[in-house]
XYZ file of C-alpha atoms in Angstrom:
664
model
C 0.066 -0.008 0.055
C 2.910 2.277 0.888
C 4.678 1.396 -2.295
C 1.560 2.150 -4.235
C 1.205 5.582 -2.704
C 4.930 6.322 -3.292
C 4.508 5.376 -6.890
C 1.693 7.607 -7.460
C 3.412 10.193 -5.863
C 6.440 9.912 -8.028
C 4.398 9.876 -11.088
C 2.584 12.871 -10.011
C 5.913 14.843 -9.420
C 7.167 13.430 -12.805
C 4.251 14.943 -14.628
C 4.060 18.151 -12.880
C 7.824 18.509 -13.736
C 7.213 17.668 -17.326
C 4.424 20.089 -17.318
C 6.763 22.795 -16.018
C 9.492 21.924 -18.188
C 6.905 21.510 -21.296
C 7.609 21.548 -24.028
C 11.200 20.959 -23.929
C 11.333 17.718 -21.704
C 8.294 16.458 -23.696
C 10.511 16.421 -27.025
C 12.832 13.889 -24.989
C 10.405 11.867 -23.145
C 7.246 11.811 -25.506
C 8.939 11.307 -28.863
C 6.923 8.179 -29.745
C 3.715 9.925 -28.820
C 4.576 13.126 -30.886
C 5.505 10.917 -34.130
C 2.248 8.845 -33.872
C 0.104 11.996 -33.435
C 1.934 13.476 -36.426
C 1.623 10.493 -38.586
C -1.815 9.922 -37.736
C -2.701 13.484 -38.539
C -0.617 13.533 -41.840
C -2.185 10.355 -43.040
C -5.517 11.724 -42.298
C -4.958 14.811 -44.279
C -3.742 12.796 -47.236
C -7.102 10.818 -47.248
C -9.245 13.966 -46.926
C -7.117 15.881 -49.931
C -7.966 12.814 -51.796
C -11.703 13.045 -51.253
C -11.594 16.801 -51.891
C -9.611 16.253 -55.069
C -12.274 13.622 -56.072
C -15.241 15.823 -55.512
C -13.621 18.987 -57.206
C -12.748 16.847 -60.222
C -16.467 15.585 -60.365
C -17.418 19.287 -60.137
C -15.320 20.250 -62.900
C -16.567 17.515 -65.108
C -20.041 18.944 -64.491
C -18.568 22.263 -65.516
C -19.047 23.834 -61.934
C -17.222 26.858 -60.377
C -15.325 25.854 -57.654
C -15.384 27.836 -54.648
C -12.384 29.859 -53.742
C -11.956 28.525 -50.216
C -11.929 25.085 -51.456
C -9.125 25.833 -53.994
C -7.306 27.553 -51.124
C -7.672 24.521 -48.869
C -6.243 22.317 -51.567
C -3.479 24.596 -52.053
C -2.543 24.828 -48.226
C -2.922 20.972 -47.976
C -0.694 20.285 -50.957
C 1.840 22.650 -49.485
C 1.842 21.124 -46.034
C 1.910 17.565 -47.330
C 5.004 18.501 -49.503
C 6.865 20.448 -46.488
C 6.272 17.632 -44.188
C 7.409 14.698 -46.550
C 10.949 15.156 -45.340
C 9.790 14.878 -41.716
C 8.223 11.637 -42.566
C 11.346 10.557 -44.284
C 13.170 11.356 -41.203
C 10.796 9.445 -38.835
C 11.502 6.266 -41.261
C 15.209 6.808 -40.948
C 15.089 7.023 -37.019
C 13.274 3.733 -37.026
C 16.112 2.083 -38.902
C 18.595 3.106 -36.278
C 16.429 3.006 -33.175
C 19.250 1.132 -30.890
C 21.648 4.137 -31.293
C 19.558 7.183 -31.526
C 21.031 10.692 -31.790
C 19.549 12.321 -28.862
C 20.107 15.953 -30.069
C 18.856 15.223 -33.804
C 15.757 13.382 -32.414
C 14.986 16.246 -30.073
C 15.043 18.562 -33.136
C 12.797 16.128 -35.179
C 10.278 15.931 -32.305
C 10.077 19.740 -32.018
C 9.518 20.029 -35.497
C 6.853 17.380 -35.662
C 4.871 18.915 -32.852
C 4.920 22.295 -34.407
C 3.565 20.905 -37.665
C 0.872 18.720 -36.048
C -1.535 21.532 -34.895
C -1.216 23.030 -38.552
C -2.333 19.796 -40.010
C -5.160 19.270 -37.532
C -6.603 22.866 -38.174
C -6.474 21.916 -42.164
C -8.495 18.851 -41.070
C -10.959 20.679 -39.051
C -11.760 23.070 -41.774
C -12.000 20.490 -44.664
C -15.689 19.855 -44.110
C -17.245 21.160 -47.203
C -20.778 21.065 -47.833
C -20.235 21.771 -51.607
C -16.808 22.310 -53.284
C -18.480 24.212 -56.349
C -21.650 25.626 -57.819
C -23.199 25.645 -61.232
C -21.967 28.805 -63.076
C -23.486 30.756 -65.704
C -22.616 29.455 -69.311
C -20.435 31.799 -71.586
C -22.130 30.647 -74.755
C -20.834 28.252 -77.340
C -20.903 30.933 -79.911
C -18.059 32.830 -77.952
C -15.752 29.782 -77.265
C -15.545 28.256 -80.509
C -13.812 29.471 -83.759
C -16.042 31.419 -85.966
C -13.894 31.535 -89.122
C -14.197 35.297 -88.989
C -12.790 36.705 -92.233
C -11.026 40.121 -91.514
C -12.304 41.575 -94.622
C -12.711 45.466 -95.545
C -16.559 45.162 -95.157
C -16.427 43.277 -92.080
C -13.854 45.056 -90.453
C -15.489 48.296 -91.216
C -18.829 46.802 -89.786
C -17.266 45.379 -86.646
C -15.700 48.922 -86.007
C -18.821 50.630 -86.502
C -20.756 48.228 -84.203
C -18.069 48.633 -81.325
C -18.407 52.236 -81.537
C -22.174 52.399 -81.710
C -22.321 50.282 -78.644
C -20.836 53.468 -76.750
C -23.482 55.664 -77.820
C -26.659 53.876 -78.538
C -28.743 50.812 -77.179
C -30.153 49.176 -80.329
C -27.896 48.287 -83.308
C -29.064 46.634 -86.647
C -26.956 44.695 -88.760
C -28.323 43.594 -92.106
C -27.237 42.040 -95.357
C -28.030 39.400 -97.852
C -28.277 35.644 -96.974
C -24.885 34.183 -96.537
C -22.809 37.573 -96.238
C -21.351 36.607 -92.765
C -23.849 38.411 -90.320
C -23.911 35.713 -87.876
C -20.290 35.098 -87.837
C -19.616 38.963 -87.387
C -22.127 38.973 -84.442
C -20.086 36.175 -82.809
C -16.973 38.136 -83.262
C -18.573 41.256 -81.675
C -19.640 38.968 -78.761
C -15.915 37.791 -78.512
C -14.612 41.175 -78.600
C -17.016 42.468 -75.930
C -16.126 39.551 -73.588
C -12.390 39.772 -73.940
C -12.519 43.384 -73.363
C -14.793 43.158 -70.472
C -16.995 45.697 -71.820
C -20.129 43.913 -70.447
C -20.844 41.854 -67.273
C -22.637 39.286 -69.481
C -22.925 38.399 -73.258
C -25.957 36.401 -74.453
C -26.756 35.264 -78.020
C -29.748 33.523 -79.353
C -31.367 32.753 -83.013
C -34.734 33.681 -83.635
C -35.404 32.418 -87.007
C -38.617 32.453 -88.967
C -40.718 30.538 -86.330
C -39.025 31.214 -83.020
C -39.359 28.830 -80.135
C -39.631 31.344 -77.221
C -39.318 28.551 -74.516
C -36.038 27.247 -75.979
C -34.787 30.751 -76.225
C -35.688 31.618 -72.644
C -33.854 28.457 -71.625
C -30.781 29.469 -73.607
C -30.680 32.875 -72.100
C -31.488 31.427 -68.484
C -28.249 29.137 -68.919
C -26.263 31.922 -69.473
C -27.476 33.943 -66.541
C -27.485 30.713 -64.110
C -31.134 31.083 -63.675
C -33.257 27.983 -62.776
C -36.898 28.651 -63.418
C -39.545 28.103 -60.840
C -42.341 28.597 -63.076
C -43.413 26.911 -66.071
C -45.576 29.331 -68.067
C -44.038 31.578 -70.853
C -45.111 34.749 -69.145
C -43.831 33.579 -65.666
C -40.553 32.453 -67.049
C -40.317 36.001 -68.782
C -40.745 37.766 -65.521
C -38.182 35.470 -63.673
C -35.755 36.300 -66.672
C -36.624 39.978 -66.537
C -35.794 40.401 -62.891
C -32.617 38.380 -62.981
C -31.201 40.385 -65.829
C -32.121 43.614 -64.261
C -29.799 42.734 -61.469
C -26.859 42.632 -63.918
C -25.300 45.892 -64.559
C -24.073 45.595 -68.139
C -25.438 43.172 -70.773
C -25.126 42.795 -74.459
C -28.002 40.718 -76.228
C -27.364 39.599 -79.574
C -30.595 38.740 -81.468
C -29.570 36.778 -84.492
C -31.496 36.015 -87.714
C -34.485 38.284 -87.009
C -37.051 38.253 -89.599
C -39.877 40.531 -88.412
C -40.775 43.058 -85.618
C -40.324 41.499 -82.314
C -41.178 42.544 -78.646
C -38.131 41.312 -76.605
C -40.316 41.689 -73.324
C -42.091 38.539 -74.460
C -38.755 36.536 -74.008
C -38.032 38.514 -70.792
C -35.363 40.842 -72.036
C -35.299 44.034 -70.327
C -34.430 47.036 -72.372
C -34.570 50.850 -72.546
C -36.015 52.400 -69.606
C -36.322 48.984 -67.864
C -32.588 48.361 -68.056
C -30.448 51.148 -69.605
C -27.456 48.893 -69.232
C -28.722 46.371 -71.618
C -27.945 46.797 -75.339
C -29.077 44.999 -78.372
C -27.388 43.991 -81.514
C -29.637 42.239 -84.032
C -28.882 40.745 -87.260
C -31.379 40.580 -90.285
C -31.400 39.967 -93.896
C -34.368 42.542 -94.038
C -33.345 46.309 -93.825
C -37.059 47.009 -92.754
C -36.737 44.966 -89.706
C -34.112 47.250 -88.410
C -36.394 50.261 -89.055
C -39.407 48.634 -87.413
C -37.298 47.698 -84.341
C -36.129 51.394 -83.969
C -32.749 50.647 -84.184
C -30.565 53.751 -83.690
C -27.687 52.496 -85.940
C -28.146 50.505 -88.874
C -25.207 48.844 -90.481
C -24.970 46.895 -93.862
C -22.466 44.140 -94.151
C -21.133 43.778 -97.752
C -19.467 41.268 -99.929
C -15.946 40.466 -99.925
C -13.390 42.071 -102.561
C -12.083 39.665 -105.226
C -8.685 39.286 -103.454
C -10.566 38.634 -100.020
C -12.689 36.043 -101.614
C -9.543 34.255 -103.159
C -7.868 34.126 -99.612
C -10.712 32.783 -98.132
C -11.478 30.284 -100.925
C -7.776 29.175 -101.051
C -7.613 28.569 -97.272
C -10.966 26.635 -97.011
C -9.976 24.389 -99.980
C -6.735 23.833 -98.905
C -4.759 25.142 -101.723
C -1.231 26.530 -101.348
C 0.600 29.499 -103.077
C -0.923 32.071 -105.624
C 0.909 31.647 -108.741
C 0.471 28.016 -110.185
C -1.621 27.362 -113.285
C -3.788 25.205 -111.278
C -4.366 28.155 -108.710
C -5.321 30.573 -111.493
C -8.056 28.275 -112.778
C -9.275 27.916 -109.016
C -9.356 31.505 -108.733
C -11.844 31.532 -111.530
C -14.017 29.378 -109.660
C -13.598 31.417 -106.459
C -14.664 34.641 -108.560
C -17.839 32.830 -109.638
C -18.948 33.043 -105.852
C -18.945 36.839 -106.326
C -17.542 37.686 -102.846
C -20.388 35.838 -101.016
C -18.715 34.164 -97.791
C -21.249 31.395 -97.477
C -21.004 30.302 -101.298
C -17.073 30.655 -100.969
C -16.921 28.201 -97.871
C -19.538 25.786 -99.177
C -17.916 25.609 -102.608
C -14.573 25.351 -101.394
C -15.112 22.686 -98.750
C -17.191 20.662 -101.288
C -14.033 20.661 -103.559
C -11.595 20.006 -100.845
C -9.850 16.832 -100.981
C -11.075 16.196 -104.406
C -7.441 16.169 -105.934
C -8.582 18.212 -108.720
C -5.856 18.661 -111.335
C -5.952 21.672 -113.889
C -8.540 19.936 -116.277
C -10.688 19.278 -113.185
C -10.567 22.869 -112.117
C -11.296 23.766 -115.690
C -14.449 21.447 -115.554
C -15.510 22.797 -112.450
C -15.392 26.512 -113.562
C -17.332 25.613 -116.680
C -20.020 23.893 -114.398
C -20.240 27.235 -112.608
C -20.537 29.300 -115.779
C -23.362 26.997 -116.962
C -25.264 26.853 -113.286
C -25.029 23.356 -113.218
C -23.257 23.324 -109.850
C -26.451 23.907 -108.000
C -27.318 20.132 -109.211
C -24.699 18.969 -106.750
C -26.004 18.134 -103.250
C -22.899 19.551 -101.470
C -24.018 22.914 -102.644
C -27.368 22.699 -100.645
C -26.005 24.907 -97.948
C -25.990 27.783 -100.184
C -29.511 27.222 -101.374
C -31.136 26.834 -98.210
C -30.770 30.411 -96.864
C -31.780 31.878 -100.327
C -34.722 29.614 -100.236
C -35.764 30.832 -96.818
C -35.696 34.406 -98.135
C -37.655 33.539 -101.067
C -40.318 31.744 -99.332
C -40.545 34.331 -96.541
C -42.027 36.710 -99.382
C -45.255 34.832 -98.451
C -45.341 36.306 -94.921
C -47.918 39.329 -94.748
C -49.121 38.921 -98.279
C -51.812 37.048 -99.972
C -51.125 34.203 -102.195
C -51.793 36.145 -105.331
C -49.389 39.021 -104.198
C -46.722 36.713 -103.246
C -46.732 34.935 -106.478
C -46.449 38.571 -108.077
C -43.407 39.496 -105.789
C -41.772 36.278 -106.629
C -42.362 36.526 -110.154
C -40.921 40.148 -110.120
C -37.654 38.329 -108.565
C -37.621 35.563 -111.251
C -38.018 38.134 -114.114
C -34.618 39.833 -112.824
C -32.782 36.415 -113.588
C -33.520 36.472 -117.183
C -31.144 39.446 -117.434
C -27.460 39.261 -117.873
C -25.049 38.519 -115.195
C -23.931 41.440 -113.166
C -26.312 43.820 -115.197
C -28.091 46.998 -113.721
C -31.502 46.206 -114.785
C -33.624 49.193 -115.611
C -36.831 49.113 -113.532
C -38.874 50.752 -116.437
C -37.866 47.556 -118.538
C -38.902 45.314 -115.714
C -42.196 46.931 -115.299
C -43.420 46.738 -118.898
C -42.341 42.964 -118.726
C -44.253 42.638 -115.733
C -47.254 44.236 -116.908
C -47.298 41.817 -119.969
C -47.033 38.663 -118.102
C -50.036 39.966 -115.977
C -48.556 40.914 -112.498
C -50.652 42.554 -110.046
C -53.981 41.756 -111.960
C -56.214 43.404 -109.089
C -54.467 46.846 -109.614
C -57.079 49.118 -111.383
C -54.866 51.033 -113.548
C -51.343 50.902 -115.060
C -50.177 53.632 -112.579
C -51.162 51.225 -109.918
C -49.622 48.245 -111.418
C -46.275 50.294 -111.772
C -46.425 51.615 -108.096
C -47.243 47.826 -106.917
C -43.889 46.441 -109.087
C -41.821 49.490 -107.630
C -42.887 48.470 -104.137
C -42.166 44.655 -104.995
C -38.623 45.470 -106.073
C -37.918 47.564 -102.811
C -39.163 44.767 -100.825
C -36.871 42.161 -102.720
C -34.070 44.691 -102.221
C -34.670 44.921 -98.335
C -34.948 41.122 -98.260
C -31.511 40.706 -99.598
C -32.780 39.029 -102.822
C -31.856 42.087 -105.041
C -28.993 44.619 -104.553
C -29.301 48.492 -104.619
C -27.431 50.299 -107.336
C -26.196 53.867 -107.602
C -29.280 54.677 -109.822
C -32.461 54.628 -108.153
C -34.062 53.667 -111.332
C -32.355 50.276 -111.533
C -31.612 47.152 -109.558
C -29.111 44.223 -109.627
C -29.080 40.736 -108.717
C -26.219 39.073 -107.146
C -24.690 36.309 -109.383
C -25.153 33.519 -106.708
C -28.768 34.541 -106.033
C -29.005 34.824 -109.915
C -27.993 31.034 -110.093
C -30.367 30.326 -107.140
C -33.300 31.794 -109.284
C -32.302 29.718 -112.348
C -32.205 26.601 -109.974
C -35.908 27.507 -109.042
C -36.774 27.685 -112.625
C -35.203 24.810 -113.877
C -38.122 22.434 -112.960
C -42.027 23.114 -112.169
C -44.680 25.240 -114.088
C -42.155 28.265 -114.576
C -39.288 26.905 -116.615
C -36.793 29.444 -117.722
C -33.834 29.376 -120.256
C -30.948 31.958 -120.165
C -28.157 31.986 -122.579
C -25.340 34.393 -123.367
C -23.124 34.824 -126.188
C -25.059 32.748 -128.683
C -23.094 31.801 -131.902
C -25.434 29.590 -133.297
C -29.032 28.435 -132.948
C -29.295 25.648 -130.446
C -30.522 22.406 -131.517
C -34.305 22.256 -130.779
C -35.438 19.343 -128.928
C -38.919 18.421 -127.533
C -38.112 19.404 -123.908
C -37.751 23.181 -125.253
C -41.490 23.281 -125.432
C -41.762 23.314 -121.654
C -40.176 26.578 -121.159
C -42.205 29.515 -120.229
C -39.318 32.164 -120.508
C -36.223 32.414 -122.673
C -33.669 35.039 -122.738
C -30.934 34.737 -125.545
C -28.299 37.569 -125.057
C -25.462 38.789 -127.339
C -26.557 36.722 -130.091
C -24.135 36.746 -133.253
C -25.552 38.511 -136.193
C -24.418 35.468 -138.110
C -26.797 33.220 -136.526
C -29.411 31.594 -138.991
C -32.702 31.805 -137.153
C -35.314 29.148 -138.146
C -38.358 30.304 -140.039
C -40.639 28.932 -137.172
C -39.969 27.817 -133.710
C -42.526 25.949 -131.750
C -42.618 27.139 -128.175
C -46.296 26.371 -127.286
C -45.916 27.324 -123.594
C -43.554 30.489 -124.024
C -44.982 33.654 -122.471
C -41.575 35.825 -122.374
C -39.015 35.926 -125.009
C -35.733 38.285 -124.914
C -33.630 38.514 -127.892
C -30.340 40.751 -128.083
C -28.124 40.951 -130.703
C -24.438 41.542 -129.739
C -24.015 44.892 -131.620
C -26.247 47.857 -131.897
C -24.741 48.627 -135.143
C -24.914 45.353 -136.950
C -28.404 44.336 -135.863
C -29.504 40.884 -135.641
C -32.155 40.178 -138.203
C -35.239 38.142 -137.190
C -37.839 37.132 -139.671
C -41.481 37.967 -138.577
C -42.400 34.301 -139.315
C -40.092 33.292 -136.595
C -42.799 34.080 -134.005
C -45.880 32.302 -135.803
C -45.864 29.117 -133.386
C -45.577 31.278 -130.242
C -49.386 31.562 -129.570
C -48.881 31.886 -125.773
C -46.294 34.597 -126.077
C -47.249 37.615 -123.590
C -43.849 39.711 -123.657
C -41.544 40.260 -126.483
C -38.420 42.218 -125.614
C -36.003 42.902 -128.365
C -32.507 44.764 -128.309
C -30.391 45.380 -131.268
C -32.847 43.721 -133.510
C -33.904 44.389 -137.066
C -37.508 42.996 -137.781
C -40.686 43.986 -139.895
C -44.363 43.697 -138.553
C -45.868 43.906 -141.914
C -46.508 39.957 -142.079
C -46.432 39.806 -138.178
C -48.249 36.787 -137.122
C -51.461 36.658 -134.987
C -50.214 36.590 -131.460
C -53.409 36.877 -129.419
C -51.785 36.997 -126.023
C -49.096 39.466 -126.771
C -49.410 42.315 -124.285
C -45.871 43.880 -124.421
C -43.500 44.879 -127.041
C -40.507 46.547 -125.841
C -37.674 47.468 -128.180
C -34.320 48.952 -127.419
C -31.804 49.974 -130.002
C -34.044 48.377 -132.727
C -34.981 48.778 -136.316
C -38.736 48.353 -136.738
C -40.012 48.144 -140.295
C -43.675 48.508 -141.502
C -45.034 48.909 -137.920
C -48.613 47.126 -138.082
C -51.619 47.547 -136.158
C -52.092 43.770 -136.379
C -51.041 43.494 -132.575
C -54.806 43.434 -131.770
C -54.209 42.859 -128.023
C -51.070 45.005 -127.345
C -51.331 46.742 -124.107
C -47.825 47.982 -123.735
C -45.529 49.348 -126.365
C -42.251 50.829 -125.342
C -39.762 51.971 -127.797
C -36.278 53.241 -126.723
C -33.800 54.677 -129.240
C -35.446 52.708 -131.968
C -35.719 53.579 -135.623
C -39.135 53.083 -136.973
C -40.299 53.116 -140.632
C -44.000 54.183 -141.450
C -45.482 54.435 -137.817
C -48.166 57.052 -138.717
C -51.671 56.066 -138.311
C -50.875 52.601 -136.848
C -50.443 53.924 -133.390
C -53.700 55.390 -133.062
C -55.317 51.957 -134.346
C -54.241 50.153 -131.372
C -57.434 50.093 -129.454
C -56.075 47.916 -126.612
C -52.908 50.055 -125.812
C -52.912 51.177 -122.209
C -49.348 52.122 -121.782
C -47.103 53.874 -124.537
C -43.554 54.720 -123.672
C -41.554 56.622 -126.690
C -38.020 57.633 -125.692
C -35.578 58.985 -128.234
C -37.250 57.195 -131.247
C -36.666 58.084 -134.761
C -38.883 58.068 -137.932
C -36.436 57.198 -140.620
C -39.062 56.886 -143.684
C -38.641 60.547 -144.264
C -41.978 61.166 -142.422
C -42.380 63.498 -139.551
C -45.252 62.958 -137.138
C -47.711 65.647 -138.269
C -49.396 68.114 -135.715
C -52.906 66.596 -136.551
C -51.476 63.180 -135.762
C -49.817 64.586 -132.564
C -53.483 65.840 -131.726
C -54.903 62.657 -132.413
C -52.532 60.870 -130.433
C -52.874 63.157 -127.479
C -56.606 62.539 -127.457
C -56.080 58.932 -127.790
C -53.640 59.009 -124.977
C -55.637 60.784 -122.542
C -57.711 57.777 -122.572
C -54.758 55.389 -121.847
C -54.081 54.637 -118.144
C -50.106 55.541 -118.646
C -48.265 57.295 -121.155
C -44.686 58.878 -121.519
C -43.431 60.623 -124.640
C -40.035 62.131 -124.711
C -37.617 63.426 -127.228
C -39.935 62.604 -130.216
C -38.288 63.479 -133.535
């Protein structure tokens, strides 16, 4: 009993002495305990770090944003494990020489272990993360993928204008013809805005002709990290509206807008609702920019010839610039007429074909003949153009749509790169019966002028420096020829005709034929049977050496409604009965023995045309509704007498349309 009490007293004194001498004596006498505690804590930290690393890896895989304190903890844990590895190695070294320890060295090790253990313990205590990350807002696939942006003169100018306009206005409209690169440029704007941190958030979505509002709302919500709590479109719009209002600066890119649209239907705050929200919209129809009250309208033009070649060469995988093969490839690139979509589609379709010089020549000829559109590889060129063409039906009745579409198709009958006089198009349009519900010729004229403006604003026709003419992009013209290659409206257009083409039975299916730059040496057949032909255009290649056509040539064209002649010499003395002919238009022609046998003629337009023996015949045209005489010459030695002028005037006052100028 006494020994037990004495032993307890000694232990108590020893402990008190240890506490008084602690921690220095503890480093000597509790080395094993210190080592064990350190080892346990360090192993626990390794295991805990592995678990946190696994959770972070899974969160990254789910594209979550990792919390900063988690990333900081991992860095500290990694640092402590690295720094204490040498201590662990030292412990293992001591175990190997435990029968002859170096007391001074073990004291130092014990001290270091004791100092590190609380740090490791603290890391363990702060490692219980409920979540290591959160679902962040999406940046938008448009801004993290390559856009193949072509830094052309036009696109660079438009980009600079947009970036400058965003400093001053809230609504910007970018318009241009289908395939010109509006979407690609808009994506580049979004990238610039993000990289330069001009906005807190950038979102881009596509409207298209029939927008899916729910899908658009989901896209915008993803970008802003919003989880909808309601299911109705209106409720989701309100949630989105309030969520976006909490973000100071926002750029919203509305791509491919076809008509006026209220953005609040989606939930986009704008104007007084959010002055920090700016809108960039893209459209192929300029009038959409106007209806959306865009404060800045910017047109995106086509590429220059050099820019087009660089894009084509890169997309087709060609090298260099000077080889004979590349010179032929340049001709193919030139056929795309600077339209980026056409260039990319054509180049990719031909890439890898291993074309030799003859192969490129064959491709070039196919383009000249507009036969490339038969290849399914070029469908991506046709699709956006077909959408624009079909969209003409929007907001118009079926009859008006057909008339507007026919105005478009009429333009395709004219030469490549030609500026087409609207007056010529109008007289042709009247002849084929466009806008039949219009009460007068003047009303028909107004309808057609509006139709051409609509086509220009839709990107299907191009504006020219002359307000009285329009122009059709060559790729769009090829598209029109593709449309008229089958179906009820079959067109044939040929240029630089050196001999009369072989007539086959299939030629009878054509409703419109245009033969341009016909050689004066061509021997025209006496008669040609075109039973369905409604429009015929004949042009000689020289206004001095005129193309001579016999009047009997037209005898079997009973359905003919429009006859357009340029640089042609012909006589109407024995002109056949053409019961449906409504329009006769002559430019730089020589017209002999003008006859009133054209009993149903409604439109007569003579431009710089020499006429023999016109006199009384004009007055006899009882069905005439529109007469246009510009710079026409009476070469039979007869001058129009004042009495005839008076009679013409009386006759013309009853006409629905008339212009007479410089009658000599």
